PDB file of C-alpha atoms in Angstrom:
ATOM      1  CA  GLY W   1     -78.344-101.769 -93.719  1.00 61.00           C
ATOM      2  CA  LYS W   2     -77.079-100.312 -90.458  1.00 79.00           C
ATOM      3  CA  LYS W   3     -75.200 -97.053 -90.843  1.00 88.00           C
ATOM      4  CA  HIS W   4     -72.579 -97.083 -88.112  1.00 94.00           C
ATOM      5  CA  TYR W   5     -69.777 -94.592 -88.682  1.00 96.00           C
ATOM      6  CA  ASP W   6     -66.639 -94.410 -86.562  1.00 95.00           C
ATOM      7  CA  ARG W   7     -65.209 -91.074 -85.453  1.00 96.00           C
ATOM      8  CA  GLU W   8     -62.414 -90.973 -88.047  1.00 96.00           C
ATOM      9  CA  PHE W   9     -64.882 -91.524 -90.855  1.00 96.00           C
ATOM     10  CA  LEU W  10     -67.144 -88.737 -89.593  1.00 97.00           C
ATOM     11  CA  LEU W  11     -64.282 -86.318 -88.916  1.00 96.00           C
ATOM     12  CA  GLN W  12     -62.968 -86.492 -92.468  1.00 95.00           C
ATOM     13  CA  PHE W  13     -66.102 -84.652 -93.639  1.00 93.00           C
ATOM     14  CA  GLN W  14     -65.858 -81.779 -91.178  1.00 92.00           C
ATOM     15  CA  PHE W  15     -64.411 -79.288 -93.616  1.00 86.00           C
ATOM     16  CA  ASP W  16     -65.984 -80.712 -96.775  1.00 72.00           C
ATOM     17  CA  SER W  17     -69.494 -79.687 -95.881  1.00 50.00           C
ATOM     18  CA  ALA W  18     -69.196 -76.079 -97.033  1.00 52.00           C
ATOM     19  CA  ALA W  19     -68.777 -77.267-100.604  1.00 47.00           C
ATOM     20  CA  ILE W  20     -71.963 -79.313-100.593  1.00 44.00           C
TER      21      ILE W  20
ATOM     22  CA  GLN F   1     -66.342 -82.453-119.678  1.00 64.00           C
ATOM     23  CA  GLN F   2     -65.665 -83.131-116.030  1.00 70.00           C
ATOM     24  CA  ILE F   3     -66.920 -86.396-114.567  1.00 72.00           C
ATOM     25  CA  ILE F   4     -68.133 -86.178-110.985  1.00 69.00           C
ATOM     26  CA  SER F   5     -68.017 -89.354-108.951  1.00 69.00           C
ATOM     27  CA  PRO F   6     -71.131 -90.192-106.867  1.00 66.00           C
ATOM     28  CA  ASP F   7     -69.114 -89.650-103.661  1.00 62.00           C
ATOM     29  CA  GLN F   8     -68.921 -85.957-104.487  1.00 64.00           C
ATOM     30  CA  TYR F   9     -72.636 -85.302-104.556  1.00 73.00           C
ATOM     31  CA  ILE F  10     -74.361 -88.033-102.561  1.00 85.00           C
ATOM     32  CA  LYS F  11     -74.468 -87.151 -98.898  1.00 91.00           C
ATOM     33  CA  HIS F  12     -73.818 -89.879 -96.348  1.00 94.00           C
ATOM     34  CA  PRO F  13     -77.095 -90.867 -94.690  1.00 95.00           C
ATOM     35  CA  LEU F  14     -77.292 -91.376 -90.941  1.00 97.00           C
ATOM     36  CA  GLN F  15     -79.094 -94.272 -89.305  1.00 96.00           C
ATOM     37  CA  ASN F  16     -81.379 -91.820 -87.475  1.00 97.00           C
ATOM     38  CA  LYS F  17     -82.616 -88.291 -88.032  1.00 98.00           C
ATOM     39  CA  TRP F  18     -81.428 -85.956 -85.242  1.00 98.00           C
ATOM     40  CA  ALA F  19     -82.645 -82.596 -83.980  1.00 98.00           C
ATOM     41  CA  MET F  20     -80.411 -79.949 -82.392  1.00 98.00           C
ATOM     42  CA  TRP F  21     -81.989 -77.768 -79.698  1.00 98.00           C
ATOM     43  CA  PHE F  22     -80.848 -74.619 -77.931  1.00 97.00           C
ATOM     44  CA  PHE F  23     -81.977 -73.513 -74.489  1.00 96.00           C
ATOM     45  CA  LYS F  24     -81.386 -69.986 -73.186  1.00 94.00           C
ATOM     46  CA  ASN F  25     -82.333 -69.182 -69.640  1.00 87.00           C
ATOM     47  CA  ASP F  26     -84.703 -66.210 -69.579  1.00 85.00           C
ATOM     48  CA  LYS F  27     -86.473 -66.066 -66.223  1.00 86.00           C
ATOM     49  CA  ASN F  28     -89.202 -63.843 -67.660  1.00 89.00           C
ATOM     50  CA  LYS F  29     -90.386 -66.650 -69.919  1.00 88.00           C
ATOM     51  CA  GLU F  30     -91.797 -70.124 -69.441  1.00 86.00           C
ATOM     52  CA  TRP F  31     -89.200 -72.897 -69.523  1.00 82.00           C
ATOM     53  CA  THR F  32     -90.609 -74.272 -72.790  1.00 83.00           C
ATOM     54  CA  ALA F  33     -90.522 -70.832 -74.429  1.00 88.00           C
ATOM     55  CA  ASN F  34     -86.770 -70.754 -73.820  1.00 93.00           C
ATOM     56  CA  LEU F  35     -86.242 -74.026 -75.649  1.00 95.00           C
ATOM     57  CA  LYS F  36     -85.800 -73.689 -79.414  1.00 96.00           C
ATOM     58  CA  LEU F  37     -85.353 -76.260 -82.124  1.00 97.00           C
ATOM     59  CA  ILE F  38     -82.378 -75.189 -84.250  1.00 96.00           C
ATOM     60  CA  THR F  39     -82.719 -77.753 -87.037  1.00 97.00           C
ATOM     61  CA  ALA F  40     -82.934 -81.466 -87.816  1.00 98.00           C
ATOM     62  CA  PHE F  41     -80.560 -83.358 -90.103  1.00 97.00           C
ATOM     63  CA  ASP F  42     -80.007 -86.905 -91.331  1.00 97.00           C
ATOM     64  CA  THR F  43     -76.702 -86.834 -93.217  1.00 96.00           C
ATOM     65  CA  VAL F  44     -73.075 -86.545 -92.145  1.00 96.00           C
ATOM     66  CA  GLU F  45     -72.593 -83.476 -94.324  1.00 95.00           C
ATOM     67  CA  ASP F  46     -75.626 -81.662 -92.909  1.00 96.00           C
ATOM     68  CA  PHE F  47     -74.416 -82.384 -89.374  1.00 97.00           C
ATOM     69  CA  TRP F  48     -71.096 -80.674 -90.089  1.00 97.00           C
ATOM     70  CA  GLY F  49     -72.822 -77.807 -91.893  1.00 95.00           C
ATOM     71  CA  LEU F  50     -74.743 -77.171 -88.675  1.00 97.00           C
ATOM     72  CA  TYR F  51     -71.893 -77.852 -86.243  1.00 97.00           C
ATOM     73  CA  ASN F  52     -69.475 -75.552 -88.067  1.00 96.00           C
ATOM     74  CA  HIS F  53     -72.101 -72.811 -88.218  1.00 94.00           C
ATOM     75  CA  ILE F  54     -73.105 -72.592 -84.542  1.00 96.00           C
ATOM     76  CA  GLN F  55     -71.237 -71.299 -81.510  1.00 96.00           C
ATOM     77  CA  LYS F  56     -68.956 -73.715 -79.678  1.00 97.00           C
ATOM     78  CA  ALA F  57     -70.495 -74.886 -76.397  1.00 97.00           C
ATOM     79  CA  SER F  58     -67.643 -73.311 -74.397  1.00 96.00           C
ATOM     80  CA  LYS F  59     -68.585 -69.870 -75.798  1.00 96.00           C
ATOM     81  CA  LEU F  60     -72.230 -70.023 -74.717  1.00 96.00           C
ATOM     82  CA  PRO F  61     -73.343 -67.859 -71.789  1.00 95.00           C
ATOM     83  CA  SER F  62     -74.052 -69.515 -68.467  1.00 95.00           C
ATOM     84  CA  GLY F  63     -77.567 -70.958 -68.276  1.00 95.00           C
ATOM     85  CA  CYS F  64     -77.598 -72.172 -71.899  1.00 97.00           C
ATOM     86  CA  ASP F  65     -77.847 -75.746 -73.167  1.00 97.00           C
ATOM     87  CA  TYR F  66     -77.378 -77.530 -76.442  1.00 98.00           C
ATOM     88  CA  SER F  67     -79.236 -80.795 -76.919  1.00 98.00           C
ATOM     89  CA  LEU F  68     -79.143 -83.355 -79.688  1.00 98.00           C
ATOM     90  CA  PHE F  69     -82.045 -85.797 -79.650  1.00 98.00           C
ATOM     91  CA  LYS F  70     -83.534 -88.242 -82.087  1.00 98.00           C
ATOM     92  CA  ASP F  71     -86.086 -86.425 -84.220  1.00 98.00           C
ATOM     93  CA  GLY F  72     -89.456 -86.633 -82.486  1.00 97.00           C
ATOM     94  CA  ILE F  73     -88.073 -86.695 -78.924  1.00 98.00           C
ATOM     95  CA  GLN F  74     -88.141 -83.426 -77.014  1.00 97.00           C
ATOM     96  CA  PRO F  75     -85.170 -82.778 -74.709  1.00 97.00           C
ATOM     97  CA  MET F  76     -87.211 -82.899 -71.515  1.00 95.00           C
ATOM     98  CA  TRP F  77     -88.115 -85.502 -68.882  1.00 93.00           C
ATOM     99  CA  GLU F  78     -91.796 -85.222 -69.702  1.00 93.00           C
ATOM    100  CA  ASP F  79     -91.427 -86.571 -73.222  1.00 96.00           C
ATOM    101  CA  GLU F  80     -92.929 -90.040 -73.593  1.00 97.00           C
ATOM    102  CA  HIS F  81     -89.567 -91.420 -74.746  1.00 97.00           C
ATOM    103  CA  ASN F  82     -87.716 -89.983 -71.743  1.00 97.00           C
ATOM    104  CA  LYS F  83     -90.105 -90.363 -68.828  1.00 96.00           C
ATOM    105  CA  ASN F  84     -88.901 -93.865 -67.856  1.00 97.00           C
ATOM    106  CA  GLY F  85     -85.316 -93.044 -68.743  1.00 98.00           C
ATOM    107  CA  GLY F  86     -82.333 -91.388 -67.206  1.00 97.00           C
ATOM    108  CA  ARG F  87     -78.928 -89.970 -68.001  1.00 98.00           C
ATOM    109  CA  TRP F  88     -75.276 -90.733 -67.686  1.00 98.00           C
ATOM    110  CA  LEU F  89     -73.871 -87.577 -66.176  1.00 97.00           C
ATOM    111  CA  VAL F  90     -70.376 -86.175 -66.652  1.00 97.00           C
ATOM    112  CA  ASN F  91     -69.649 -83.225 -64.364  1.00 96.00           C
ATOM    113  CA  LEU F  92     -66.984 -80.814 -65.510  1.00 96.00           C
ATOM    114  CA  ASN F  93     -65.087 -78.506 -63.212  1.00 92.00           C
ATOM    115  CA  LYS F  94     -64.579 -74.838 -64.096  1.00 90.00           C
ATOM    116  CA  ASN F  95     -61.167 -75.358 -65.680  1.00 91.00           C
ATOM    117  CA  GLN F  96     -62.499 -78.074 -67.969  1.00 93.00           C
ATOM    118  CA  ARG F  97     -64.689 -75.603 -69.889  1.00 91.00           C
ATOM    119  CA  GLN F  98     -61.575 -74.423 -71.702  1.00 88.00           C
ATOM    120  CA  THR F  99     -59.795 -77.762 -71.966  1.00 89.00           C
ATOM    121  CA  GLU F 100     -62.391 -80.542 -72.280  1.00 94.00           C
ATOM    122  CA  LEU F 101     -65.910 -79.257 -72.817  1.00 97.00           C
ATOM    123  CA  ASP F 102     -65.913 -78.802 -76.598  1.00 97.00           C
ATOM    124  CA  ASN F 103     -64.095 -82.105 -77.148  1.00 97.00           C
ATOM    125  CA  PHE F 104     -66.490 -83.966 -74.851  1.00 98.00           C
ATOM    126  CA  TRP F 105     -69.518 -82.504 -76.598  1.00 98.00           C
ATOM    127  CA  LEU F 106     -68.242 -83.164 -80.129  1.00 98.00           C
ATOM    128  CA  GLU F 107     -67.230 -86.698 -79.174  1.00 98.00           C
ATOM    129  CA  THR F 108     -70.702 -87.303 -77.754  1.00 98.00           C
ATOM    130  CA  LEU F 109     -72.322 -85.954 -80.923  1.00 98.00           C
ATOM    131  CA  LEU F 110     -70.149 -88.270 -83.038  1.00 98.00           C
ATOM    132  CA  CYS F 111     -71.169 -91.223 -80.832  1.00 98.00           C
ATOM    133  CA  LEU F 112     -74.831 -90.378 -81.400  1.00 98.00           C
ATOM    134  CA  ILE F 113     -74.862 -89.716 -85.135  1.00 98.00           C
ATOM    135  CA  GLY F 114     -72.356 -92.501 -85.872  1.00 98.00           C
ATOM    136  CA  GLU F 115     -74.350 -95.007 -83.769  1.00 97.00           C
ATOM    137  CA  ALA F 116     -71.406 -95.898 -81.529  1.00 97.00           C
ATOM    138  CA  PHE F 117     -73.791 -97.761 -79.213  1.00 96.00           C
ATOM    139  CA  GLU F 118     -74.466-100.191 -82.064  1.00 91.00           C
ATOM    140  CA  ASP F 119     -77.210-102.676 -81.174  1.00 93.00           C
ATOM    141  CA  LEU F 120     -78.207-100.542 -78.178  1.00 97.00           C
ATOM    142  CA  THR F 121     -79.197 -97.622 -80.412  1.00 95.00           C
ATOM    143  CA  ASP F 122     -82.867 -98.053 -79.478  1.00 96.00           C
ATOM    144  CA  ASP F 123     -81.939 -97.289 -75.851  1.00 98.00           C
ATOM    145  CA  ILE F 124     -80.496 -93.910 -76.816  1.00 98.00           C
ATOM    146  CA  CYS F 125     -82.646 -90.753 -76.760  1.00 98.00           C
ATOM    147  CA  GLY F 126     -80.061 -87.982 -77.025  1.00 98.00           C
ATOM    148  CA  ALA F 127     -77.584 -85.840 -75.144  1.00 98.00           C
ATOM    149  CA  THR F 128     -77.446 -82.439 -73.497  1.00 98.00           C
ATOM    150  CA  ILE F 129     -74.663 -80.086 -72.534  1.00 98.00           C
ATOM    151  CA  ASN F 130     -75.520 -77.598 -69.749  1.00 97.00           C
ATOM    152  CA  ILE F 131     -73.350 -74.485 -69.412  1.00 97.00           C
ATOM    153  CA  ARG F 132     -73.488 -73.373 -65.794  1.00 96.00           C
ATOM    154  CA  GLY F 133     -71.420 -71.072 -63.600  1.00 94.00           C
ATOM    155  CA  LYS F 134     -71.108 -73.678 -60.888  1.00 93.00           C
ATOM    156  CA  GLY F 135     -69.875 -76.345 -63.307  1.00 95.00           C
ATOM    157  CA  ASP F 136     -70.891 -77.581 -66.744  1.00 97.00           C
ATOM    158  CA  LYS F 137     -72.639 -80.933 -67.221  1.00 97.00           C
ATOM    159  CA  LEU F 138     -72.822 -83.409 -70.054  1.00 98.00           C
ATOM    160  CA  GLY F 139     -75.731 -85.853 -70.032  1.00 98.00           C
ATOM    161  CA  LEU F 140     -76.354 -88.847 -72.265  1.00 98.00           C
ATOM    162  CA  TRP F 141     -80.047 -89.712 -72.096  1.00 98.00           C
ATOM    163  CA  THR F 142     -81.447 -93.222 -72.417  1.00 98.00           C
ATOM    164  CA  LYS F 143     -85.054 -94.340 -72.603  1.00 98.00           C
ATOM    165  CA  ASP F 144     -85.382 -96.936 -69.842  1.00 98.00           C
ATOM    166  CA  ALA F 145     -83.516 -96.679 -66.536  1.00 97.00           C
ATOM    167  CA  ARG F 146     -84.532-100.251 -65.629  1.00 97.00           C
ATOM    168  CA  ARG F 147     -82.462-101.758 -68.446  1.00 97.00           C
ATOM    169  CA  GLY F 148     -79.360-102.337 -66.345  1.00 96.00           C
ATOM    170  CA  ASP F 149     -77.074-104.266 -68.708  1.00 97.00           C
ATOM    171  CA  ALA F 150     -77.761-102.012 -71.665  1.00 98.00           C
ATOM    172  CA  THR F 151     -77.364 -98.874 -69.547  1.00 98.00           C
ATOM    173  CA  VAL F 152     -74.036-100.011 -68.112  1.00 98.00           C
ATOM    174  CA  LYS F 153     -72.709-100.902 -71.577  1.00 98.00           C
ATOM    175  CA  ILE F 154     -73.719 -97.463 -72.851  1.00 98.00           C
ATOM    176  CA  GLY F 155     -71.960 -95.804 -69.903  1.00 98.00           C
ATOM    177  CA  GLN F 156     -68.806 -97.821 -70.480  1.00 98.00           C
ATOM    178  CA  LYS F 157     -68.774 -96.869 -74.164  1.00 98.00           C
ATOM    179  CA  LEU F 158     -69.291 -93.190 -73.363  1.00 98.00           C
ATOM    180  CA  LYS F 159     -66.505 -93.223 -70.789  1.00 98.00           C
ATOM    181  CA  GLU F 160     -64.166 -94.959 -73.228  1.00 98.00           C
ATOM    182  CA  ARG F 161     -64.933 -92.554 -76.075  1.00 98.00           C
ATOM    183  CA  LEU F 162     -64.495 -89.497 -73.839  1.00 97.00           C
ATOM    184  CA  LYS F 163     -61.222 -90.995 -72.543  1.00 97.00           C
ATOM    185  CA  ILE F 164     -62.316 -90.483 -68.948  1.00 97.00           C
ATOM    186  CA  PRO F 165     -59.696 -92.113 -66.698  1.00 96.00           C
ATOM    187  CA  VAL F 166     -60.722 -95.517 -65.306  1.00 94.00           C
ATOM    188  CA  LYS F 167     -60.377 -94.287 -61.710  1.00 96.00           C
ATOM    189  CA  ILE F 168     -62.953 -91.511 -62.255  1.00 96.00           C
ATOM    190  CA  ALA F 169     -66.479 -92.916 -61.945  1.00 97.00           C
ATOM    191  CA  ILE F 170     -69.497 -91.488 -63.750  1.00 97.00           C
ATOM    192  CA  GLY F 171     -73.033 -92.041 -62.497  1.00 97.00           C
ATOM    193  CA  PHE F 172     -76.429 -92.698 -64.044  1.00 98.00           C
ATOM    194  CA  GLN F 173     -79.583 -91.215 -62.555  1.00 96.00           C
ATOM    195  CA  ALA F 174     -83.188 -91.995 -63.435  1.00 97.00           C
ATOM    196  CA  HIS F 175     -85.124 -88.860 -64.438  1.00 95.00           C
ATOM    197  CA  SER F 176     -87.907 -89.917 -62.047  1.00 92.00           C
ATOM    198  CA  ASP F 177     -85.415 -89.802 -59.160  1.00 92.00           C
ATOM    199  CA  THR F 178     -83.981 -86.447 -60.271  1.00 88.00           C
ATOM    200  CA  ALA F 179     -87.457 -84.922 -60.713  1.00 85.00           C
ATOM    201  CA  THR F 180     -88.616 -85.840 -57.209  1.00 84.00           C
ATOM    202  CA  LYS F 181     -85.360 -84.985 -55.468  1.00 79.00           C
ATOM    203  CA  ALA F 182     -85.506 -81.204 -54.978  1.00 67.00           C
ATOM    204  CA  GLY F 183     -82.288 -79.518 -53.913  1.00 64.00           C
ATOM    205  CA  SER F 184     -79.700 -82.253 -53.687  1.00 67.00           C
ATOM    206  CA  THR F 185     -78.757 -84.643 -56.461  1.00 74.00           C
ATOM    207  CA  ALA F 186     -80.494 -87.968 -57.000  1.00 83.00           C
ATOM    208  CA  ARG F 187     -78.763 -91.219 -56.119  1.00 91.00           C
ATOM    209  CA  ASP F 188     -76.915 -93.047 -58.882  1.00 95.00           C
ATOM    210  CA  ARG F 189     -78.708 -96.129 -60.208  1.00 96.00           C
ATOM    211  CA  TYR F 190     -75.489 -97.271 -61.904  1.00 98.00           C
ATOM    212  CA  ARG F 191     -71.832 -96.269 -61.929  1.00 97.00           C
ATOM    213  CA  VAL F 192     -69.018 -97.112 -64.312  1.00 97.00           C
TER     214      VAL F 192
END
């Protein structure tokens, strides 16, 4: 499927990435 | 025993794999020697890991660029994917480095990795931010300057996402025009 992400969806991960 | 939901360990895949490049102007070296691939990524989480780790565009010295291109496309006119293409160009004045530049660049990155151009994604090659003393520039690069309808739609989407006022026009130049036009700027093929 097509993976189109809107800005709000993308922004919610900004400060999660350090944990991954 | 703690149960971890899949959302906590499965990264969110992107439609495309993207490569981030850094250019630093060193006049003692060849242009291509100044261009370095930082890394490529294909998940939302890896994008943020990179973005949070590198210097903000507004803090780069004059003469530097960041570029984000689809993996396999080099951020230069000569690349096969770019040679028939062009760029939507957003010129920033000196004051906008502090107020707009980082927002414009992040918003452009989110448009690219989130596929904001939807069914026109195949027209998109990447984007570049140029930090320059005389004024910074943001460019969104597409693969075929002759595709008028698609190019205009991409420009309209970019302008909308950057919240550029309707009365301020942005222009699109073909790389072939820019490359042959030494000194002054190339004419705009399209404006929105």
